[in-house]
Amino acid sequence: GALGARIATATGIKRAERWLADEPFVVANGDSLLELPLRDVLEFHTARGGVATMALRVPAVGDDPSRVDVDEDDRVRRIAGLPPGASAAGCRALMFPGLHVFEPDVFRFMPAAGAFGIVRATYPALLEAGRPVYGFVTQARWLTIDTAPALTAADAAFRAAPFAYRAAWERLTDP
């Protein structure tokens, strides 16, 4: 079903390894939109020096319940209850709207074959190995577009308040 497809979505990233293995790369879920300048996330990722950075936000009522526990230094300590055990004291419970930045080293923590997911396989492997994963905490607008009703709602939201990037792009490209 849909959950099985979602769990296996990271398999495609692994299959693209030969094209992504030389520099940091961004992965964005195709079923959501996040109003967030990528430059900000990339600068944060570079400054922190982690193997991965996840864009994270405070959950709103009705948001995906997949919890990401982040400490006071914005370091991810658990995601979706993994690795097993209690979360570190003082962690904030945030949610993941589907934007990552990875260093090529992440491929060493992915299975060589078979279906697997970033959230339930790769991130826990990174955390168990002590590899730094950080959370870029944002209040950016997030819209899901994974169902017909969600797409209709996103369309209405865009018509009422478009993402701000068009104006920013026009300022950058005006002669």
XYZ file of C-alpha atoms in Angstrom, residues 3-161:
159
model
C 2.983 3.130 3.446
C 5.098 0.454 1.755
C 5.787 2.797 -1.170
C 6.728 5.606 1.201
C 9.121 3.409 3.207
C 10.968 2.400 0.032
C 11.397 5.906 -1.363
C 15.113 6.142 -0.446
C 15.977 3.331 -2.809
C 15.991 5.840 -5.691
C 18.531 8.020 -3.905
C 20.881 5.064 -3.564
C 20.425 4.235 -7.231
C 21.553 7.799 -8.099
C 24.749 7.478 -6.047
C 27.111 7.639 -9.020
C 25.736 11.089 -9.929
C 25.570 12.398 -6.356
C 28.767 11.007 -4.824
C 31.049 14.022 -5.345
C 29.350 16.899 -3.503
C 26.548 17.709 -1.072
C 23.070 17.248 -2.537
C 19.490 18.198 -1.715
C 16.539 15.827 -1.648
C 12.981 17.150 -1.445
C 9.875 15.046 -1.076
C 7.634 15.344 -4.110
C 4.393 15.334 -2.131
C 4.889 18.574 -0.233
C 5.985 22.163 -0.741
C 8.086 24.135 1.707
C 8.460 27.911 1.435
C 12.080 28.048 2.433
C 15.173 29.542 0.765
C 17.498 26.619 0.028
C 20.475 28.924 0.461
C 19.668 29.242 4.191
C 19.525 25.480 4.660
C 22.718 24.899 2.653
C 24.624 27.545 4.641
C 23.443 25.975 7.918
C 24.460 22.516 6.685
C 27.916 23.683 5.656
C 28.490 25.571 8.911
C 27.501 22.576 11.061
C 29.530 20.013 9.141
C 27.096 17.143 9.569
C 26.554 14.259 7.206
C 22.889 15.278 6.906
C 20.600 18.194 7.654
C 16.822 17.916 7.848
C 14.511 20.903 7.558
C 12.272 20.657 10.645
C 9.318 22.554 12.032
C 7.164 22.706 15.108
C 4.234 20.384 14.460
C 0.821 21.923 13.959
C -2.453 20.172 14.687
C -2.931 17.513 12.018
C 0.740 17.339 10.978
C 2.477 14.020 10.326
C 3.196 12.468 13.707
C 6.703 11.268 12.792
C 8.607 12.849 15.634
C 12.164 14.109 15.317
C 13.921 14.771 18.641
C 16.450 17.618 18.435
C 18.741 18.812 21.220
C 19.675 22.392 22.171
C 22.457 22.382 19.536
C 19.968 21.417 16.777
C 21.471 17.937 16.592
C 18.974 15.179 15.767
C 18.950 12.486 18.465
C 15.998 10.299 17.386
C 13.604 10.116 14.483
C 10.290 8.257 14.476
C 11.331 6.494 17.716
C 14.633 5.261 16.256
C 17.189 4.335 17.342
C 15.349 2.583 20.196
C 15.597 3.976 23.700
C 14.776 7.139 25.494
C 15.461 10.464 23.865
C 18.076 12.712 25.426
C 16.806 15.112 28.068
C 15.882 18.562 26.841
C 15.071 17.548 23.282
C 12.384 19.319 21.291
C 9.845 17.239 19.375
C 9.687 18.511 15.809
C 8.318 17.233 12.518
C 9.972 16.675 9.168
C 8.293 18.283 6.126
C 10.516 16.523 3.575
C 13.673 18.489 2.770
C 17.177 17.066 3.374
C 20.755 18.039 2.576
C 23.228 15.150 2.438
C 26.951 14.719 2.202
C 28.035 11.885 -0.111
C 29.201 9.911 2.945
C 25.527 9.154 3.607
C 25.707 6.422 0.961
C 27.873 4.304 3.290
C 24.835 4.036 5.593
C 22.428 2.832 2.916
C 21.865 -0.812 2.036
C 23.535 -1.860 -1.218
C 20.304 -3.386 -2.532
C 16.640 -3.774 -1.721
C 13.930 -1.340 -0.697
C 14.572 0.916 2.303
C 13.656 4.310 3.676
C 15.779 7.232 4.749
C 13.760 7.861 7.919
C 13.524 4.280 9.155
C 16.844 2.893 7.905
C 19.455 5.485 6.976
C 18.910 8.101 9.671
C 18.862 5.532 12.505
C 22.087 3.992 11.119
C 23.721 7.435 11.088
C 22.572 8.178 14.639
C 23.684 4.787 15.978
C 27.125 5.352 14.412
C 27.365 8.741 16.118
C 27.410 10.612 12.808
C 26.150 14.197 13.139
C 22.694 14.858 11.745
C 21.303 18.354 12.273
C 17.885 19.917 12.154
C 17.375 23.262 10.462
C 14.401 24.522 12.459
C 12.030 26.738 10.524
C 8.522 28.117 10.710
C 8.313 28.160 6.916
C 4.964 27.502 5.327
C 4.514 23.832 4.440
C 1.789 22.466 2.188
C 1.110 18.858 1.355
C 0.036 17.946 -2.168
C -0.228 14.176 -1.722
C -3.978 13.804 -2.328
C -6.529 15.493 -4.566
C -8.068 17.408 -1.616
C -4.612 18.487 -0.407
C -3.693 19.679 -3.910
C -6.941 21.651 -4.123
C -6.247 23.205 -0.721
C -2.673 24.080 -1.762
C -3.977 25.699 -4.943
C -6.354 27.854 -2.888
C -3.542 28.736 -0.471
C -1.267 29.789 -3.356
C -3.970 31.909 -4.912
C -4.562 33.654 -1.578
C -0.865 34.052 -0.693
